[in-house]
Structures are given as structure tokens and as C-alpha cells.
Short mmCIF file of C-alpha atoms and ligand atoms in Angstrom, two decimals:
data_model
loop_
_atom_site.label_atom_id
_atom_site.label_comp_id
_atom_site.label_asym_id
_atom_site.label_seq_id
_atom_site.Cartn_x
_atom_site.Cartn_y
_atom_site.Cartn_z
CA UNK A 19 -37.58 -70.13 62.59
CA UNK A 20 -35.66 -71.14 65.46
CA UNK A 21 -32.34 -71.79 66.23
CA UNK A 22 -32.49 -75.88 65.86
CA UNK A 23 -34.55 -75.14 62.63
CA UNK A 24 -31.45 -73.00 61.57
CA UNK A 25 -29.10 -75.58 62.05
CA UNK A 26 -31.42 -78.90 61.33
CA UNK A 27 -28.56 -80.13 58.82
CA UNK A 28 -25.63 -79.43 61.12
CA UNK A 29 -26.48 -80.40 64.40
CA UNK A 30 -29.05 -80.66 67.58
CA UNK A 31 -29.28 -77.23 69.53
CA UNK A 32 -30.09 -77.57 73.17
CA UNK A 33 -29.94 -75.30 76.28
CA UNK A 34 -29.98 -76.10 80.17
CA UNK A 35 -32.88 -75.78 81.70
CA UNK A 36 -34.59 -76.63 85.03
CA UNK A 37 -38.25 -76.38 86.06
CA UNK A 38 -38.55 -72.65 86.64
CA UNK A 39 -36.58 -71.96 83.98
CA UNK A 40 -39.04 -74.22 81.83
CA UNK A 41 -42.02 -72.56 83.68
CA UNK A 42 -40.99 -68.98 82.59
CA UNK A 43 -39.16 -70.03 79.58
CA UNK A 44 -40.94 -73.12 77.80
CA UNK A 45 -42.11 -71.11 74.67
CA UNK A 46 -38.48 -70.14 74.09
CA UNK A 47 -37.33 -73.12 74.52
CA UNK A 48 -39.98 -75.03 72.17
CA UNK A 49 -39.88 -72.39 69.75
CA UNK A 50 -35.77 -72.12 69.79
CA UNK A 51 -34.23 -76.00 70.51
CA UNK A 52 -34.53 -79.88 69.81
CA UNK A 53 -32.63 -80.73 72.68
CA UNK A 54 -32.26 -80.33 76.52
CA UNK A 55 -30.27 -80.94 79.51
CA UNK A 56 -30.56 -80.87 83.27
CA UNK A 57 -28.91 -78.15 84.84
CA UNK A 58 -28.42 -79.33 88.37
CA UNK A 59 -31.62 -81.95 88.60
CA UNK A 60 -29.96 -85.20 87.42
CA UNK A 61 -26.86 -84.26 89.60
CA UNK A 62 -25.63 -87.15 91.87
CA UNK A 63 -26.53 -84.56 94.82
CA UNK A 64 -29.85 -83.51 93.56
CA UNK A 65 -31.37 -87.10 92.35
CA UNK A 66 -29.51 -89.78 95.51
CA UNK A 67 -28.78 -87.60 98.75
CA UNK A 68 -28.66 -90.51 100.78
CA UNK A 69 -28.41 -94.49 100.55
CA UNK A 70 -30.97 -95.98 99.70
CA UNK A 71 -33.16 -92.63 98.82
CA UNK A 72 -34.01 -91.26 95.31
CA UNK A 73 -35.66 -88.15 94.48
CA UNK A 74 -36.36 -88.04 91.11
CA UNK A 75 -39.30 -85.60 90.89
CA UNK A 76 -37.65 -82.21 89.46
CA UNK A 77 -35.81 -84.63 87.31
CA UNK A 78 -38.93 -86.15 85.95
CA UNK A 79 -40.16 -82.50 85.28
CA UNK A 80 -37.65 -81.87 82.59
CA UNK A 81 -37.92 -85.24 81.38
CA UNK A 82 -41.51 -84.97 80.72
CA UNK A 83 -41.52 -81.48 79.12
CA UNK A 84 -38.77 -82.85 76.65
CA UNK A 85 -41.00 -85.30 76.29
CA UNK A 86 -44.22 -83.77 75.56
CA UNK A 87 -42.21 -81.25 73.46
CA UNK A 88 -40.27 -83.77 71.10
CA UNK A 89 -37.08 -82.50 73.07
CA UNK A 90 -34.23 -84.52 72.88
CA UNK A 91 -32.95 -85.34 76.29
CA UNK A 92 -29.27 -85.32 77.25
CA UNK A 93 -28.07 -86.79 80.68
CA UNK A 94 -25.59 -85.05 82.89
CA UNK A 95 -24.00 -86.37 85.07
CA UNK A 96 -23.46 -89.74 86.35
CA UNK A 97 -19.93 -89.33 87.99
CA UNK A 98 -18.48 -86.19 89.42
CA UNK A 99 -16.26 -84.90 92.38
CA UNK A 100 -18.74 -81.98 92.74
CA UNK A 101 -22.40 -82.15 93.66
CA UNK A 102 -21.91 -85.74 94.96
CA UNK A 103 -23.21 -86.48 98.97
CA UNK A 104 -20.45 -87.05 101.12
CA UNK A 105 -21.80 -90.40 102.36
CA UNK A 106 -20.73 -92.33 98.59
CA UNK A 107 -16.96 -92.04 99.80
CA UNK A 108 -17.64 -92.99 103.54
CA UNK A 109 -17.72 -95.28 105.93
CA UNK A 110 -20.16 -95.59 109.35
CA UNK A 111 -17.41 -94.25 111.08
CA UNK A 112 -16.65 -90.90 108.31
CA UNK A 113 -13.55 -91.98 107.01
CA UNK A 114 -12.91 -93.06 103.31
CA UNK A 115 -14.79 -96.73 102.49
CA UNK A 116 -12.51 -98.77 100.65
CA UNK A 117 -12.54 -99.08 96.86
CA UNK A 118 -15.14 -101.98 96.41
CA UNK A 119 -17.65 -100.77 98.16
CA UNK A 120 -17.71 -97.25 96.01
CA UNK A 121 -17.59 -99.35 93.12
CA UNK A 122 -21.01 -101.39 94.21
CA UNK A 123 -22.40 -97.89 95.40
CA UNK A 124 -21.45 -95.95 92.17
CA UNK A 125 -22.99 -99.41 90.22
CA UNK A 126 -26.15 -99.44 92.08
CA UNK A 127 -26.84 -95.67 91.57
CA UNK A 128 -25.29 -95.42 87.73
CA UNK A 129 -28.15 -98.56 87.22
CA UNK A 130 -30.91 -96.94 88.81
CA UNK A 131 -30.39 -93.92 87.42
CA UNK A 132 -29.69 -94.99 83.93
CA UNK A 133 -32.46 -97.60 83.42
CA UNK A 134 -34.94 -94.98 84.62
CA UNK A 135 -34.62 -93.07 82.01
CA UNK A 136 -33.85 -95.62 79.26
CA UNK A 137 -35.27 -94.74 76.40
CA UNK A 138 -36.11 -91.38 77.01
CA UNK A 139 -32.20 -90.08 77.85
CA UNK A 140 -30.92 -90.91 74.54
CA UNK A 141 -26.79 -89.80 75.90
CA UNK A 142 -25.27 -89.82 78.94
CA UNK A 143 -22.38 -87.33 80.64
CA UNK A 144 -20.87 -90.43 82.32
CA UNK A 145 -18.25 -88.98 83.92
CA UNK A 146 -17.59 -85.07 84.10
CA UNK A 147 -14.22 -83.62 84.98
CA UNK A 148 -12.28 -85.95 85.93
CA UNK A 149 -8.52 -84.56 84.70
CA UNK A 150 -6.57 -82.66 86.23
CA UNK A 151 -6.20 -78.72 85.77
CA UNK A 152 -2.85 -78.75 87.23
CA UNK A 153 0.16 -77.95 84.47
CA UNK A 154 2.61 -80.04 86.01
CA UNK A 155 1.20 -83.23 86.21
CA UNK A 156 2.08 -85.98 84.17
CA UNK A 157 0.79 -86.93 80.91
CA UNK A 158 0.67 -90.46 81.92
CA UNK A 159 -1.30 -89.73 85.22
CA UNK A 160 -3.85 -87.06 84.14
CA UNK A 161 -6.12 -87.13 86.68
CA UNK A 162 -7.60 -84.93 89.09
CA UNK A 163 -6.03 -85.53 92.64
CA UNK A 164 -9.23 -83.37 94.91
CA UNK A 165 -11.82 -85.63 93.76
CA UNK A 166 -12.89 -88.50 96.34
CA UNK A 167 -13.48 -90.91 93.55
CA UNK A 168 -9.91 -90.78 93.13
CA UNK A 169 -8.65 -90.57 97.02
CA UNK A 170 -11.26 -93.91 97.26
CA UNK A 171 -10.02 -95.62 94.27
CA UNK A 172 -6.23 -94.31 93.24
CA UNK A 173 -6.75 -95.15 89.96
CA UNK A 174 -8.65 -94.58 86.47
CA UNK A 175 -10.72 -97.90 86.84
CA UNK A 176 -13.50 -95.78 88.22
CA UNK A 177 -13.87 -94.31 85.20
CA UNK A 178 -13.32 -97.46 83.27
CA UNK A 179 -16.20 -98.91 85.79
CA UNK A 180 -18.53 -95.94 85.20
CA UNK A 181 -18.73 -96.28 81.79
CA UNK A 182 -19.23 -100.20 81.61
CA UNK A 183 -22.15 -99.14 83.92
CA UNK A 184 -23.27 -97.20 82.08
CA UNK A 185 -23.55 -99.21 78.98
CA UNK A 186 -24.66 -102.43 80.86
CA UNK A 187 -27.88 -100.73 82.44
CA UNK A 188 -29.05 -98.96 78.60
CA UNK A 189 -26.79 -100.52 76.21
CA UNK A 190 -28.54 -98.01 74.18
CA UNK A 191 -27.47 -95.20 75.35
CA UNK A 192 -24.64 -93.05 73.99
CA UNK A 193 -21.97 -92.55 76.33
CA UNK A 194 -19.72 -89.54 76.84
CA UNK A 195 -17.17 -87.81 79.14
CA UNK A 196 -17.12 -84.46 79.63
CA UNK A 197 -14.89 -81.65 80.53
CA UNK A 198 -13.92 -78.69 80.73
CA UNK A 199 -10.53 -76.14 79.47
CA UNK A 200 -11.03 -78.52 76.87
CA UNK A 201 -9.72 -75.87 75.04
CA UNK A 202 -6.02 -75.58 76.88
CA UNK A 203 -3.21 -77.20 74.72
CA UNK A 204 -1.85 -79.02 78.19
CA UNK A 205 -5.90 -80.33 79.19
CA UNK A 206 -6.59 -81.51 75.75
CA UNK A 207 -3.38 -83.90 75.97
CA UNK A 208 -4.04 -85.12 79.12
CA UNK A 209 -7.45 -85.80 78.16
CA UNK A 210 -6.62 -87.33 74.56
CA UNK A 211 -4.61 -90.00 76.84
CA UNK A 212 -7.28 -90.56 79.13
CA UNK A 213 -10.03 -91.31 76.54
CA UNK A 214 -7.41 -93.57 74.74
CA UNK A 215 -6.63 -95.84 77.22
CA UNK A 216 -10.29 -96.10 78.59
CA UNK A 217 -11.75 -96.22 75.81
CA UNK A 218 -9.60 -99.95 75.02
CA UNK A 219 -11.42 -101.40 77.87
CA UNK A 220 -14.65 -99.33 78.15
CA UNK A 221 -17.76 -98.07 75.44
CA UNK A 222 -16.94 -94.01 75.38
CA UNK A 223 -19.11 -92.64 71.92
CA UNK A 224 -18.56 -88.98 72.57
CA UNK A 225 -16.51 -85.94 74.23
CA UNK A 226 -18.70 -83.25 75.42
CA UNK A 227 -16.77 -79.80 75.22
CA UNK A 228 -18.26 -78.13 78.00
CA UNK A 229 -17.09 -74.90 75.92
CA UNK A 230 -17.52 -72.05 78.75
CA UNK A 231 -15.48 -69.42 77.10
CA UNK A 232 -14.94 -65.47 77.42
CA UNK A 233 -14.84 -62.64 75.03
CA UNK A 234 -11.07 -62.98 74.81
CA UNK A 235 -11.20 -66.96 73.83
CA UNK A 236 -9.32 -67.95 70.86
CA UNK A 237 -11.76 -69.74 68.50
CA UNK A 238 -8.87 -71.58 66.66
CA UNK A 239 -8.15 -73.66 69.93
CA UNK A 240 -11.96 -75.04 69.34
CA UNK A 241 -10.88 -76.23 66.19
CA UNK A 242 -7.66 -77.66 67.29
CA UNK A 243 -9.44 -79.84 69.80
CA UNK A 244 -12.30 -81.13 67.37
CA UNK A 245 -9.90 -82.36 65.29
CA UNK A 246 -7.75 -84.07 67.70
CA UNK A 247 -10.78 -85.76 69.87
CA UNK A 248 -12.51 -86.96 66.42
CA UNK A 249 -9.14 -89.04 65.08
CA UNK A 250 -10.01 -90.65 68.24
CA UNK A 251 -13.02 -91.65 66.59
CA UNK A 252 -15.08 -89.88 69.30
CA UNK A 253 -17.97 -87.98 68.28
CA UNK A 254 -18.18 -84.04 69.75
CA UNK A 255 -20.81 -82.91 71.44
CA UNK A 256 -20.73 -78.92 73.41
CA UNK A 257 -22.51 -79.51 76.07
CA UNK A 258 -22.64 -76.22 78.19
CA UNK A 259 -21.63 -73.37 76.05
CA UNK A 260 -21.35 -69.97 77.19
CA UNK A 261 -19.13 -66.22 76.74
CA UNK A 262 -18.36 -64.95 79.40
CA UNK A 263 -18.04 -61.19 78.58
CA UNK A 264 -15.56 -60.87 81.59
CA UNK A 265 -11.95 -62.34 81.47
CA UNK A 266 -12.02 -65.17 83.39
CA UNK A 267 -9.67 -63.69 86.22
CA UNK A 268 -11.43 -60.12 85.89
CA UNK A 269 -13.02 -59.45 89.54
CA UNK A 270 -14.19 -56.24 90.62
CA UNK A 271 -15.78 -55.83 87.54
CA UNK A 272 -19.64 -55.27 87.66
CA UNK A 273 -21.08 -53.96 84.27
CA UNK A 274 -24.91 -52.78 85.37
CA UNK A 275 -25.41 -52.33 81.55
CA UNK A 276 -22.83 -54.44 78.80
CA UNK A 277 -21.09 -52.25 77.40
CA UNK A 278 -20.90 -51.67 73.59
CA UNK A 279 -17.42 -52.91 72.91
CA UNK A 280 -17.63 -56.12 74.90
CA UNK A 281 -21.12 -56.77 73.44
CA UNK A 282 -19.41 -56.58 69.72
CA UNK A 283 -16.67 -58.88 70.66
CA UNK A 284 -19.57 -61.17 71.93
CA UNK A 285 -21.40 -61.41 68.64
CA UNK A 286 -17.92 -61.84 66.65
CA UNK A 287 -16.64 -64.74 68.96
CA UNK A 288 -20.27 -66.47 68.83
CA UNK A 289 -20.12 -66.10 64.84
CA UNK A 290 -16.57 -67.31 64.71
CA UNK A 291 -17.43 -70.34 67.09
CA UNK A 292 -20.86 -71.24 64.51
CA UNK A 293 -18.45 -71.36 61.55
CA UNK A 294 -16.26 -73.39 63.27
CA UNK A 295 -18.71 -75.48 64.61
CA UNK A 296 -20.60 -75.72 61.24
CA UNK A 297 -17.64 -76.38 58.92
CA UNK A 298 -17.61 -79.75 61.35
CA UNK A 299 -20.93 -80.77 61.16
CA UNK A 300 -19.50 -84.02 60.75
CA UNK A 301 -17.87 -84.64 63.96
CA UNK A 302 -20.35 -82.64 65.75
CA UNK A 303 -23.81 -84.07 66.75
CA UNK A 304 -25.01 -81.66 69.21
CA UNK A 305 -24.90 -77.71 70.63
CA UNK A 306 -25.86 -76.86 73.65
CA UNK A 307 -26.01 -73.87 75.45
CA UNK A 308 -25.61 -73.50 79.31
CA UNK A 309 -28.80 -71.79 80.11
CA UNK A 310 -31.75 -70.03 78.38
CA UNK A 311 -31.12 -66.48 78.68
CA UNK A 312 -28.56 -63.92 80.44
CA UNK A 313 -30.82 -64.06 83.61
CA UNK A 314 -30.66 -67.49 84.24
CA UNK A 315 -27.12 -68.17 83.94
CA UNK A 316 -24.89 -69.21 86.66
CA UNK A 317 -22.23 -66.92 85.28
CA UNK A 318 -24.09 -64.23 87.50
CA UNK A 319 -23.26 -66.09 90.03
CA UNK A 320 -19.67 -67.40 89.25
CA UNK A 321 -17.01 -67.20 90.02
CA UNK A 322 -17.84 -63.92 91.83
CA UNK A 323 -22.11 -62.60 92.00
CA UNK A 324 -22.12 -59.38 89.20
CA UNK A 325 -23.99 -59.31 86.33
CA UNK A 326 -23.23 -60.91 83.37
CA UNK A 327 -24.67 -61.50 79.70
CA UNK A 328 -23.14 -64.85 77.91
CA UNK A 329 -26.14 -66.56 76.40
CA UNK A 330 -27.81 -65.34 72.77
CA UNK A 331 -30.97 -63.93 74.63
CA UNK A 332 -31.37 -61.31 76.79
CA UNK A 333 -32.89 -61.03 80.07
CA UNK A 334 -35.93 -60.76 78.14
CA UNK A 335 -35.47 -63.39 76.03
CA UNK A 336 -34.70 -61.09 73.08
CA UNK A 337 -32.18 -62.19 70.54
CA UNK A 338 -29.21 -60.34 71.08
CA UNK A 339 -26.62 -59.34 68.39
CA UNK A 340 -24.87 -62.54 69.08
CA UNK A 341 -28.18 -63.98 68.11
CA UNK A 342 -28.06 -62.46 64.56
CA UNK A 343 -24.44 -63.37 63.91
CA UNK A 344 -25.10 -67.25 64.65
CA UNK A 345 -28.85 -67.46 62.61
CA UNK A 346 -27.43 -65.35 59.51
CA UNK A 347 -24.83 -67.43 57.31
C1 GLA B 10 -19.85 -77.50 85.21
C2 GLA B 10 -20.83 -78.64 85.27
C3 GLA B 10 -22.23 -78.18 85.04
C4 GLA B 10 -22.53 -76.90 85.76
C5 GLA B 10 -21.55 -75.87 85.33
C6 GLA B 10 -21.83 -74.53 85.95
O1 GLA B 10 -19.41 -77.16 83.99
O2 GLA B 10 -20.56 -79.65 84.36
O3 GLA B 10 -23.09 -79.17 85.49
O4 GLA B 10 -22.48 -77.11 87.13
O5 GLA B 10 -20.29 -76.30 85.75
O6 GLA B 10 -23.10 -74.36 86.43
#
């Protein structure tokens, strides 16, 4: 019995994938989840890397094995500062285009993009990470300053735009924003504001907790933010979770092999986050881990290369403890 078996009265349980993950990995994943995302193939970058040119193909892989597989399919990610050509903020000349002509850019692409896949991408990331990190800025101006969509636009209509996008090319389609340190009293107010006032002139359904966490993460944050993103009357999603078993400012740190004591503090965060995430199963429609097992994540990668373990399988695709913990309650 799998994992989305497990929890088939709580909530979906996905994982990002990409094609060689699903080449390597598709019995794991069919025998473990109900749901998928694209890891980097549905990326502005990866799908639209220059005007007038879409390359859909890997894209259409994962679509077609969630497909074939009875795999829900979530979207990510429509709008983004990160993985985004350079050529959607400029001009002929390489300076910044002026504001309408994103706007008909990020319109054409949201519609293309969206409409492809209506009907089989049943929820979309909209727009991911748009709010500031920053502690000092203002609760009234919450957004991110370094991304071009906000040098291009000065403003939080491009959200606002994004989403009524969204909605107008698959009206069908649930519609989310997602973030990240989701978690962090300051981010979670900045972001409660944000999806207030957007959501008076815009359809938002859902949050998506991106929920990358560490060893040392305090579960009861988690909590906290459920509960104040739901009186919004937003439904919760975790789109990308992960622990980290290295603080997140811990460099120079390399374990070969986990050790013991980090591995244990794994398993009783992951159990603590379940009940958490279980005793919501209200506000909470969907679970989804970032990546299939420790091998494959990008946390080996990020934010310095070293090994790392944050996922419930192993490099083998063995349950690990953490697996136990979350399948036994
Ligand atoms: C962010 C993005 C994801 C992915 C992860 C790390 O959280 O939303 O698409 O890039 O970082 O891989």
C-alpha cells in the first residue's frame, strides 16, 4: 500500500518528477502517489525560450505518464523571477520594455500554456515567489524588489493580471500562488496581505506551501500558517516538501553517510509534520514532495553540491525511517 493509498481520506500525495526521473523511477512513483508535478519542464525557461518558440516535448512526457498512470497533474509555474528568458523583460535594444508590452507577452504565453494543458493540469502555480524575503520591508509593499516583473511593472497588477490569465484561458483550472519561508512569522504577513488584496480583484483558490524545511524546523510554525492562509478562505496545498538534514546556513558540512542522530530527527520532524498535516485534512487538498528519492533531489545540489538525504526514500528507493513514521498512525 502506498503512500497516496495511506492517506486516500486526507489528501493527494505527489512528488516532482521529470523524465529520467520517471524513466528510472515510474514504478515508485505509480506504486507510491496520485499526483505529480514538473520539476523544471513547465518552467517559463524550459517550455518558451524565445518569442514566438515553444518547446513543449519534456513537458508532454510527464503529462502523458500522469496520464496513462491516473496521475493527477499539478502545474508549476506560470510566473516567476527565476527560470524566465531574459528577452520577456526586453526591448530590441536590451533595456527594460515598458509595462504593456510584458503584460501582452506574459498573456500570450500564460494562454498558450494554460489551454494546452486544459483539462489534463487540473491546478496551476500561477505565480511563485513573488514577496519579498527582506525583514524590513513594509507590510503594505510586500513584494520582491530583484524580480524583473516588478522592475517592468512597479506594481502588484502583474500578479493581479497573471491570475485573471490564468482563469480566462481554463476557467477550470484551480489557481494558486506559491511560496516559499512560508513558514517565517514576518513572510506569512506579508503574504496574508498580498493574497488579500489580490484576491478582491483576481480568482486565487489555493496557497501552495512550498514547505522546504530542515531537521531543526519548528513544526508548530506549519500549523500557524495553515490556519492563518485558510480564514482567508484559501485552500493549502505543499507543493515541494523536503528536510533538509543540514541547517540551512550549515556549509562545509558533507555527511558521505547520514548520520544516526540527524536521521532520527528526520523521521520525528516528518511524523510531526503528517500529524499536523492530517489533523487539517480539511484545509489541505494536496502533499507533495520535491523529488522521488535522496538521489534526485536538488538539495545535493543547493545551496552548496554535498550530499544530502531529505526525501522518504533512499537512494535506492527504500523507505527510510522517515518513511515508517509518516505510513504508521
Ligand atoms: C523553488 C521552485 C521550484 C524548484 C525549487 C528547487 O522552490 O519553486 O520550482 O526550483 O525551488 O529546485
Amino acid at each position: 500500500m502506498g503512500l497516496a493509498n495511506i492517506y486516500k481520506d486526507y489528501f493527494d500525495v505527489g512528488a516532482a518528477v521529470n523524465p529520467r526521473v520517471i524513466e528510472s523511477g515510474g514504478e515508485l512513483i505509480k506504486s507510491e502517489f496520485n499526483s505529480v508535478t514538473c520539476e523544471n519542464e513547465m518552467k517559463f525557461a524550459s517550455v518558451h525560450p524565445k518569442e514566438g518558440e515553444y518547446t513543449f516535448e519534456q513537458a508532454d512526457k510527464v503529462v502523458n505518464f500522469a496520464l496513462a498512470n491516473n496521475l493527477k497533474m499539478r502545474g508549476h509555474t506560470l510566473v516567476w523571477h527565476n527560470q524566465t528568458g531574459d528577452w520577456l523583460f526586453k526591448g530590441d535594444d536590451g533595456s527594460y520594455t515598458d509595462k504593456e508590452t510584458l503584460y501582452s507577452r506574459m498573456r500570450e504565453h500564460i494562454t498558450t500554456v494554460v489551454k494546452r494543458y486544459a483539462g489534463k493540469v487540473y491546478c496551476w502555480d500561477v505565480v511563485n515567489e513573488a514577496v519579498s524575503d527582506k525583514d524590513e520591508v513594509s507590510f503594505d509593499f510586500p513584494l520582491r524588489e530583484d524580480s524583473p516583473y516588478f522592475t517592468v511593472t512597479g506594481s502588484m497588477d502583474y500578479l493581479i493580471k497573471a491570475f485573471n490569465y490564468a482563469y480566462e484561458a481554463d476557467p477550470n483550472a484551480r489557481l494558486f500562488y506559491n511560496d516559499y519561508n512560508t513558514e517565517n512569522p514576518n513572510k506569512r504577513e506579508k503574504i496574508r496581505f498580498l493574497l488579500k488584496c489580490i484576491k478582491e480583484r483576481a480568482p486565487v483558490h489555493g496557497i501552495g506551501l512550498q514547505a522546504h524545511y530542515d531537521i531543526y524546523f519548528d513544526a508548530e510554525e506549519l500549523q500557524k500558517s495553515i490556519d492563518v492562509f485558510s480564514a482567508l478562505g484559501l485552500d493549502i496545498h505543499i507543493t515541494e516538501l523536503d528536510v533538509s538534514i543540514y541547517k540551512h546556513d550549515e556549509r562545509g558540512v558533507d555527511f558521505a553517510v547520514p548520520p544516526d542522530d540527524r536521521m532520527a530527527m528526520q523521521a520525528e520532524l516528518y511524523d510531526k509534520i503528517f500529524a499536523i498535516l492530517r489533523k487539517n485534512r480539511d484545509k489541505i487538498s494536496s502533499v507533495t514532495f520535491w523529488g522521488l528519492n535522496d538521489g534526485v533531489s536538488w538539495l545535493n545540489g543547493f545551496p552548496v553540491k554535498r550530499k544530502n538525504y531529505p526525501l522518504l526514500f533512499d537512494r535506492d528507493g527504500n523507505p527510510k525511517a522517515a518513511y515508517e513514521r509518516v505510513t504508521k498512525f
